[in-house]
Amino acid sequence: MRRHELSDAEWEFVRPLLPRSERGRKRLDDRTVLNGIVWKFRTGTAWRDVPERYGSWATLHTRFRRWAKDGTFERMLQATQAAADAAGDIEWLVSVDSTVVRAHQHAAGARKGGLRSPALGRSRGGLTSKIHLACDAIGRPLAFVVTGGNTNDCTRFTAVMEAIRVPRIGPGRPRVKPDHVIGDKGYSSRAIRTWLRRRGIAHTIPERADQIRNRARRGSRGGRPPAFDRNVYRRRNVVERCFNRLKQWRGIATRYDKTAESYQAAVTLASLLMWA
């Protein structure tokens, strides 16, 4: 095994999840292709610079785009999560946060609209994207949403929560409801707390200083402060560790892809291997 390639254990993990190859003319085997795709995103190189030992860069790019467009990576991740949930391997203490990703100049210029929209935002640092993510208690990604880097965290909280959808093995609806949600002060809003309360989801989210002052100024009309467990909140660091592992992939730490569709597929692939 060369550096940045799938280990034997990782390959055995993902091999049963890949779509069956179509009968017909001989094509480059999936392990070689997947190694080339993983190598490209782990190193952050351009498609044309992927070593020739992985075959034609055009073949790698075509296979990656096909799997990204037909939802192969998403189905693989969901199948992995379903197996873990069936084995009781998921602790549903979910942490939510976001991280900003600098976008290279090559990421600009895609057509706008639909999945081909760039999901880029402008800030003082230039073009950026943001990954809004929910992970389990071990720090494995359950769901994420990619937006422009100037998007406020609290505006995408419900989108991330609604993206959690772990299928059941056998009959039954997918699991969509965590036992408990942990978020930082960026998610402290009446709308988010109400959304969680209506769904019966316990949460640990600290109040912002301005919210505490406003409630104190109103006296008895300000209501009681929301419950907050410091011991539970200490476990929020797993989402930071999750982002640190994702950003070990240089093609994720810096975005080079023009379309949100391709960048989402890369993040999904990296997330999948974190469950291996």
mmCIF file of C-alpha atoms in Angstrom:
data_model
loop_
_atom_site.group_PDB
_atom_site.id
_atom_site.type_symbol
_atom_site.label_atom_id
_atom_site.label_comp_id
_atom_site.label_asym_id
_atom_site.label_seq_id
_atom_site.Cartn_x
_atom_site.Cartn_y
_atom_site.Cartn_z
ATOM 1 C CA MET A 1 0.000 0.000 0.000
ATOM 2 C CA ARG A 2 1.360 3.414 -0.993
ATOM 3 C CA ARG A 3 0.928 6.604 0.988
ATOM 4 C CA HIS A 4 -2.569 8.194 0.675
ATOM 5 C CA GLU A 5 -4.115 4.989 -0.700
ATOM 6 C CA LEU A 6 -6.778 2.804 0.869
ATOM 7 C CA SER A 7 -5.450 0.222 3.284
ATOM 8 C CA ASP A 8 -6.536 -3.391 2.833
ATOM 9 C CA ALA A 9 -8.937 -2.966 5.751
ATOM 10 C CA GLU A 10 -10.452 0.195 4.231
ATOM 11 C CA TRP A 11 -10.843 -1.485 0.844
ATOM 12 C CA GLU A 12 -12.594 -4.501 2.371
ATOM 13 C CA PHE A 13 -14.841 -2.046 4.191
ATOM 14 C CA VAL A 14 -15.949 -0.123 1.083
ATOM 15 C CA ARG A 15 -15.803 -2.917 -1.530
ATOM 16 C CA PRO A 16 -19.243 -4.420 -0.768
ATOM 17 C CA LEU A 17 -20.770 -0.931 -0.840
ATOM 18 C CA LEU A 18 -19.664 -0.041 -4.371
ATOM 19 C CA PRO A 19 -22.174 -0.457 -7.223
ATOM 20 C CA ARG A 20 -21.762 -3.579 -9.308
ATOM 21 C CA SER A 21 -19.856 -2.999 -12.505
ATOM 22 C CA GLU A 22 -21.803 -3.206 -15.726
ATOM 23 C CA ARG A 23 -21.102 -6.092 -18.074
ATOM 24 C CA GLY A 24 -19.429 -5.218 -21.329
ATOM 25 C CA ARG A 25 -16.017 -3.962 -22.281
ATOM 26 C CA LYS A 26 -13.188 -4.256 -19.802
ATOM 27 C CA ARG A 27 -12.709 -1.231 -17.587
ATOM 28 C CA LEU A 28 -10.279 -0.054 -14.918
ATOM 29 C CA ASP A 29 -10.999 -1.913 -11.666
ATOM 30 C CA ASP A 30 -12.760 -0.050 -8.873
ATOM 31 C CA ARG A 31 -9.964 -0.344 -6.316
ATOM 32 C CA THR A 32 -7.460 1.334 -8.627
ATOM 33 C CA VAL A 33 -9.969 4.055 -9.458
ATOM 34 C CA LEU A 34 -10.937 4.622 -5.834
ATOM 35 C CA ASN A 35 -7.266 4.732 -4.805
ATOM 36 C CA GLY A 36 -6.691 7.406 -7.442
ATOM 37 C CA ILE A 37 -9.693 9.433 -6.253
ATOM 38 C CA VAL A 38 -8.644 9.143 -2.611
ATOM 39 C CA TRP A 39 -5.048 10.077 -3.521
ATOM 40 C CA LYS A 40 -6.273 13.150 -5.396
ATOM 41 C CA PHE A 41 -8.334 14.512 -2.509
ATOM 42 C CA ARG A 42 -5.930 13.531 0.249
ATOM 43 C CA THR A 43 -3.102 15.395 -1.495
ATOM 44 C CA GLY A 44 -5.190 18.226 -2.959
ATOM 45 C CA THR A 45 -3.604 17.848 -6.389
ATOM 46 C CA ALA A 46 -5.225 18.539 -9.757
ATOM 47 C CA TRP A 47 -6.876 15.675 -11.643
ATOM 48 C CA ARG A 48 -4.305 15.900 -14.424
ATOM 49 C CA ASP A 49 -1.473 15.445 -11.896
ATOM 50 C CA VAL A 50 -2.719 12.160 -10.401
ATOM 51 C CA PRO A 51 0.042 9.523 -10.991
ATOM 52 C CA GLU A 52 -0.370 7.343 -14.056
ATOM 53 C CA ARG A 53 -0.326 4.179 -11.922
ATOM 54 C CA TYR A 54 -4.011 4.905 -11.224
ATOM 55 C CA GLY A 55 -4.861 4.998 -14.904
ATOM 56 C CA SER A 56 -6.027 7.896 -17.021
ATOM 57 C CA TRP A 57 -6.951 10.985 -15.025
ATOM 58 C CA ALA A 58 -9.964 11.394 -17.308
ATOM 59 C CA THR A 59 -11.207 7.932 -16.301
ATOM 60 C CA LEU A 60 -10.821 8.789 -12.614
ATOM 61 C CA HIS A 61 -12.638 12.088 -13.044
ATOM 62 C CA THR A 62 -15.440 10.509 -15.083
ATOM 63 C CA ARG A 63 -15.981 7.720 -12.545
ATOM 64 C CA PHE A 64 -15.896 10.209 -9.647
ATOM 65 C CA ARG A 65 -18.415 12.524 -11.325
ATOM 66 C CA ARG A 66 -20.698 9.590 -12.134
ATOM 67 C CA TRP A 67 -20.649 8.361 -8.538
ATOM 68 C CA ALA A 68 -21.172 11.910 -7.283
ATOM 69 C CA LYS A 69 -24.154 12.559 -9.556
ATOM 70 C CA ASP A 70 -25.952 9.245 -9.038
ATOM 71 C CA GLY A 71 -25.628 9.384 -5.246
ATOM 72 C CA THR A 72 -23.245 6.417 -4.907
ATOM 73 C CA PHE A 73 -21.171 8.016 -2.154
ATOM 74 C CA GLU A 74 -24.285 9.036 -0.196
ATOM 75 C CA ARG A 75 -25.739 5.528 -0.419
ATOM 76 C CA MET A 76 -22.445 4.025 0.731
ATOM 77 C CA LEU A 77 -22.339 6.323 3.756
ATOM 78 C CA GLN A 78 -25.964 5.599 4.651
ATOM 79 C CA ALA A 79 -25.418 1.845 4.352
ATOM 80 C CA THR A 80 -22.444 2.106 6.694
ATOM 81 C CA GLN A 81 -24.414 4.138 9.217
ATOM 82 C CA ALA A 82 -27.325 1.691 9.016
ATOM 83 C CA ALA A 83 -25.034 -1.241 9.821
ATOM 84 C CA ALA A 84 -23.484 0.638 12.742
ATOM 85 C CA ASP A 85 -26.906 1.588 14.121
ATOM 86 C CA ALA A 86 -28.183 -1.986 13.825
ATOM 87 C CA ALA A 87 -25.148 -3.156 15.805
ATOM 88 C CA GLY A 88 -25.811 -0.532 18.493
ATOM 89 C CA ASP A 89 -22.567 1.226 17.576
ATOM 90 C CA ILE A 90 -24.023 4.751 17.355
ATOM 91 C CA GLU A 91 -24.414 6.791 20.523
ATOM 92 C CA TRP A 92 -27.023 9.390 19.593
ATOM 93 C CA LEU A 93 -25.473 12.282 21.498
ATOM 94 C CA VAL A 94 -25.113 14.546 18.466
ATOM 95 C CA SER A 95 -22.822 17.567 18.266
ATOM 96 C CA VAL A 96 -23.357 20.308 15.663
ATOM 97 C CA ASP A 97 -20.922 22.922 14.412
ATOM 98 C CA SER A 98 -19.454 24.403 11.244
ATOM 99 C CA THR A 99 -16.032 25.070 9.785
ATOM 100 C CA VAL A 100 -14.926 27.543 7.132
ATOM 101 C CA VAL A 101 -12.929 26.289 4.138
ATOM 102 C CA ARG A 102 -10.825 28.560 1.971
ATOM 103 C CA ALA A 103 -11.658 28.213 -1.717
ATOM 104 C CA HIS A 104 -8.881 28.267 -4.302
ATOM 105 C CA GLN A 105 -9.322 30.558 -7.304
ATOM 106 C CA HIS A 106 -9.882 27.432 -9.427
ATOM 107 C CA ALA A 107 -13.144 26.847 -7.507
ATOM 108 C CA ALA A 108 -14.708 29.980 -8.991
ATOM 109 C CA GLY A 109 -16.500 30.192 -12.322
ATOM 110 C CA ALA A 110 -19.079 27.399 -12.127
ATOM 111 C CA ARG A 111 -22.606 27.924 -13.443
ATOM 112 C CA LYS A 112 -25.103 29.028 -10.822
ATOM 113 C CA GLY A 113 -28.323 27.227 -10.042
ATOM 114 C CA GLY A 114 -29.173 23.752 -8.755
ATOM 115 C CA LEU A 115 -26.513 21.302 -7.620
ATOM 116 C CA ARG A 116 -23.993 22.921 -9.943
ATOM 117 C CA SER A 117 -24.124 26.141 -7.932
ATOM 118 C CA PRO A 118 -20.707 26.900 -6.431
ATOM 119 C CA ALA A 119 -21.840 27.345 -2.764
ATOM 120 C CA LEU A 120 -19.192 30.026 -2.326
ATOM 121 C CA GLY A 121 -19.309 33.179 -0.249
ATOM 122 C CA ARG A 122 -17.129 36.265 -0.067
ATOM 123 C CA SER A 123 -15.526 37.519 3.116
ATOM 124 C CA ARG A 124 -12.466 39.538 4.045
ATOM 125 C CA GLY A 125 -10.406 36.411 3.442
ATOM 126 C CA GLY A 126 -11.740 35.953 -0.082
ATOM 127 C CA LEU A 127 -13.861 33.098 -1.429
ATOM 128 C CA THR A 128 -14.893 30.553 1.187
ATOM 129 C CA SER A 129 -17.276 27.665 1.742
ATOM 130 C CA LYS A 130 -18.645 26.378 5.024
ATOM 131 C CA ILE A 131 -19.359 22.815 6.134
ATOM 132 C CA HIS A 132 -22.247 22.605 8.618
ATOM 133 C CA LEU A 133 -21.986 19.167 10.219
ATOM 134 C CA ALA A 134 -23.565 16.892 12.820
ATOM 135 C CA CYS A 135 -21.557 13.990 14.259
ATOM 136 C CA ASP A 136 -22.214 11.221 16.739
ATOM 137 C CA ALA A 137 -20.655 10.933 20.203
ATOM 138 C CA ILE A 138 -17.510 9.333 18.750
ATOM 139 C CA GLY A 139 -16.980 12.105 16.203
ATOM 140 C CA ARG A 140 -18.183 10.318 13.060
ATOM 141 C CA PRO A 141 -20.177 12.408 10.552
ATOM 142 C CA LEU A 142 -23.911 11.744 10.449
ATOM 143 C CA ALA A 143 -24.912 14.546 8.057
ATOM 144 C CA PHE A 144 -23.586 17.791 6.647
ATOM 145 C CA VAL A 145 -24.583 20.723 4.447
ATOM 146 C CA VAL A 146 -22.230 22.853 2.316
ATOM 147 C CA THR A 147 -22.938 26.581 1.947
ATOM 148 C CA GLY A 148 -21.117 29.786 1.208
ATOM 149 C CA GLY A 149 -18.641 30.793 3.887
ATOM 150 C CA ASN A 150 -20.638 33.880 4.851
ATOM 151 C CA THR A 151 -23.726 31.843 5.891
ATOM 152 C CA ASN A 152 -24.728 32.137 9.541
ATOM 153 C CA ASP A 153 -24.588 28.865 11.465
ATOM 154 C CA CYS A 154 -28.036 29.112 13.054
ATOM 155 C CA THR A 155 -29.755 29.497 9.666
ATOM 156 C CA ARG A 156 -28.617 26.010 8.623
ATOM 157 C CA PHE A 157 -29.218 24.185 11.907
ATOM 158 C CA THR A 158 -32.540 22.647 10.877
ATOM 159 C CA ALA A 159 -31.162 21.719 7.441
ATOM 160 C CA VAL A 160 -28.341 19.752 9.077
ATOM 161 C CA MET A 161 -30.727 18.079 11.525
ATOM 162 C CA GLU A 162 -33.143 17.133 8.751
ATOM 163 C CA ALA A 163 -30.253 15.671 6.730
ATOM 164 C CA ILE A 164 -29.713 13.033 9.439
ATOM 165 C CA ARG A 165 -31.349 9.953 7.982
ATOM 166 C CA VAL A 166 -29.965 6.582 9.037
ATOM 167 C CA PRO A 167 -31.828 3.721 7.305
ATOM 168 C CA ARG A 168 -32.920 0.612 9.170
ATOM 169 C CA ILE A 169 -31.674 -2.816 8.154
ATOM 170 C CA GLY A 170 -34.982 -4.525 7.471
ATOM 171 C CA PRO A 171 -38.414 -2.968 7.975
ATOM 172 C CA GLY A 172 -38.886 0.381 9.672
ATOM 173 C CA ARG A 173 -38.464 4.043 8.976
ATOM 174 C CA PRO A 174 -34.997 5.639 8.949
ATOM 175 C CA ARG A 175 -33.731 7.031 12.246
ATOM 176 C CA VAL A 176 -33.863 10.825 12.078
ATOM 177 C CA LYS A 177 -34.117 11.880 15.732
ATOM 178 C CA PRO A 178 -31.074 12.188 18.023
ATOM 179 C CA ASP A 179 -31.363 11.567 21.746
ATOM 180 C CA HIS A 180 -29.546 14.789 22.604
ATOM 181 C CA VAL A 181 -28.015 17.694 20.651
ATOM 182 C CA ILE A 182 -25.037 19.811 21.701
ATOM 183 C CA GLY A 183 -24.263 23.152 20.072
ATOM 184 C CA ASP A 184 -22.252 26.261 20.889
ATOM 185 C CA LYS A 185 -23.571 29.799 21.452
ATOM 186 C CA GLY A 186 -23.978 30.310 17.720
ATOM 187 C CA TYR A 187 -27.064 28.073 17.911
ATOM 188 C CA SER A 188 -28.626 29.857 20.882
ATOM 189 C CA SER A 189 -31.890 31.166 19.484
ATOM 190 C CA ARG A 190 -35.530 30.882 20.448
ATOM 191 C CA ALA A 191 -36.398 29.391 17.058
ATOM 192 C CA ILE A 192 -33.842 26.558 17.396
ATOM 193 C CA ARG A 193 -34.831 25.751 20.992
ATOM 194 C CA THR A 194 -38.498 25.708 19.990
ATOM 195 C CA TRP A 195 -37.773 23.449 17.006
ATOM 196 C CA LEU A 196 -35.943 20.969 19.249
ATOM 197 C CA ARG A 197 -38.559 21.116 22.004
ATOM 198 C CA ARG A 198 -41.419 20.374 19.606
ATOM 199 C CA ARG A 199 -39.618 17.264 18.444
ATOM 200 C CA GLY A 200 -38.822 16.098 21.947
ATOM 201 C CA ILE A 201 -35.052 16.399 21.474
ATOM 202 C CA ALA A 202 -33.065 17.302 24.587
ATOM 203 C CA HIS A 203 -30.333 19.847 23.983
ATOM 204 C CA THR A 204 -27.383 21.555 25.617
ATOM 205 C CA ILE A 205 -26.773 24.999 24.116
ATOM 206 C CA PRO A 206 -25.320 27.856 26.203
ATOM 207 C CA GLU A 207 -26.947 31.289 26.103
ATOM 208 C CA ARG A 208 -25.153 34.257 24.616
ATOM 209 C CA ALA A 209 -24.198 37.092 26.965
ATOM 210 C CA ASP A 210 -26.634 39.526 25.314
ATOM 211 C CA GLN A 211 -29.495 37.058 25.760
ATOM 212 C CA ILE A 212 -28.691 36.683 29.453
ATOM 213 C CA ARG A 213 -28.648 40.485 29.901
ATOM 214 C CA ASN A 214 -31.928 40.931 28.036
ATOM 215 C CA ARG A 215 -33.650 38.270 30.127
ATOM 216 C CA ALA A 216 -32.321 39.787 33.380
ATOM 217 C CA ARG A 217 -33.469 43.264 32.333
ATOM 218 C CA ARG A 218 -37.023 42.036 31.807
ATOM 219 C CA GLY A 219 -37.171 40.552 35.295
ATOM 220 C CA SER A 220 -39.884 37.947 35.858
ATOM 221 C CA ARG A 221 -41.182 38.528 32.328
ATOM 222 C CA GLY A 222 -37.869 37.315 30.941
ATOM 223 C CA GLY A 223 -38.659 33.732 31.899
ATOM 224 C CA ARG A 224 -36.394 31.080 33.327
ATOM 225 C CA PRO A 225 -32.972 30.392 31.811
ATOM 226 C CA PRO A 226 -32.741 27.259 29.654
ATOM 227 C CA ALA A 227 -31.271 24.181 31.311
ATOM 228 C CA PHE A 228 -27.545 23.818 30.759
ATOM 229 C CA ASP A 229 -25.352 20.867 31.779
ATOM 230 C CA ARG A 230 -21.656 21.745 31.756
ATOM 231 C CA ASN A 231 -20.584 18.105 31.938
ATOM 232 C CA VAL A 232 -22.555 17.270 28.788
ATOM 233 C CA TYR A 233 -21.269 20.395 27.031
ATOM 234 C CA ARG A 234 -17.666 19.266 27.548
ATOM 235 C CA ARG A 235 -18.344 16.470 25.069
ATOM 236 C CA ARG A 236 -18.891 18.985 22.250
ATOM 237 C CA ASN A 237 -15.187 18.813 21.386
ATOM 238 C CA VAL A 238 -15.831 15.634 19.365
ATOM 239 C CA VAL A 239 -17.167 17.730 16.495
ATOM 240 C CA GLU A 240 -13.938 19.757 16.492
ATOM 241 C CA ARG A 241 -11.948 16.535 16.306
ATOM 242 C CA CYS A 242 -14.219 15.417 13.470
ATOM 243 C CA PHE A 243 -13.368 18.553 11.484
ATOM 244 C CA ASN A 244 -9.668 18.056 12.220
ATOM 245 C CA ARG A 245 -9.810 14.559 10.719
ATOM 246 C CA LEU A 246 -11.722 15.755 7.659
ATOM 247 C CA LYS A 247 -9.196 18.505 7.051
ATOM 248 C CA GLN A 248 -6.352 16.006 6.993
ATOM 249 C CA TRP A 249 -7.584 15.653 3.394
ATOM 250 C CA ARG A 250 -5.974 18.642 1.687
ATOM 251 C CA GLY A 251 -8.601 18.633 -1.052
ATOM 252 C CA ILE A 252 -11.200 19.250 1.665
ATOM 253 C CA ALA A 253 -9.206 21.686 3.829
ATOM 254 C CA THR A 254 -8.891 23.840 0.684
ATOM 255 C CA ARG A 255 -11.672 23.642 -1.857
ATOM 256 C CA TYR A 256 -10.605 23.320 -5.498
ATOM 257 C CA ASP A 257 -13.878 21.985 -6.955
ATOM 258 C CA LYS A 258 -16.015 24.341 -8.992
ATOM 259 C CA THR A 259 -19.326 22.686 -8.150
ATOM 260 C CA ALA A 260 -20.848 22.072 -4.739
ATOM 261 C CA GLU A 261 -21.827 18.626 -6.024
ATOM 262 C CA SER A 262 -18.193 17.517 -6.425
ATOM 263 C CA TYR A 263 -17.059 19.045 -3.149
ATOM 264 C CA GLN A 264 -19.956 17.409 -1.288
ATOM 265 C CA ALA A 265 -18.999 14.055 -2.820
ATOM 266 C CA ALA A 266 -15.407 14.464 -1.625
ATOM 267 C CA VAL A 267 -16.558 15.279 1.917
ATOM 268 C CA THR A 268 -18.935 12.299 1.798
ATOM 269 C CA LEU A 269 -16.114 9.967 0.736
ATOM 270 C CA ALA A 270 -13.883 11.198 3.553
ATOM 271 C CA SER A 271 -16.785 10.860 6.002
ATOM 272 C CA LEU A 272 -17.380 7.300 4.829
ATOM 273 C CA LEU A 273 -13.802 6.265 5.567
ATOM 274 C CA MET A 274 -14.086 7.722 9.074
ATOM 275 C CA TRP A 275 -16.612 4.960 9.800
ATOM 276 C CA ALA A 276 -14.201 2.218 8.685
#
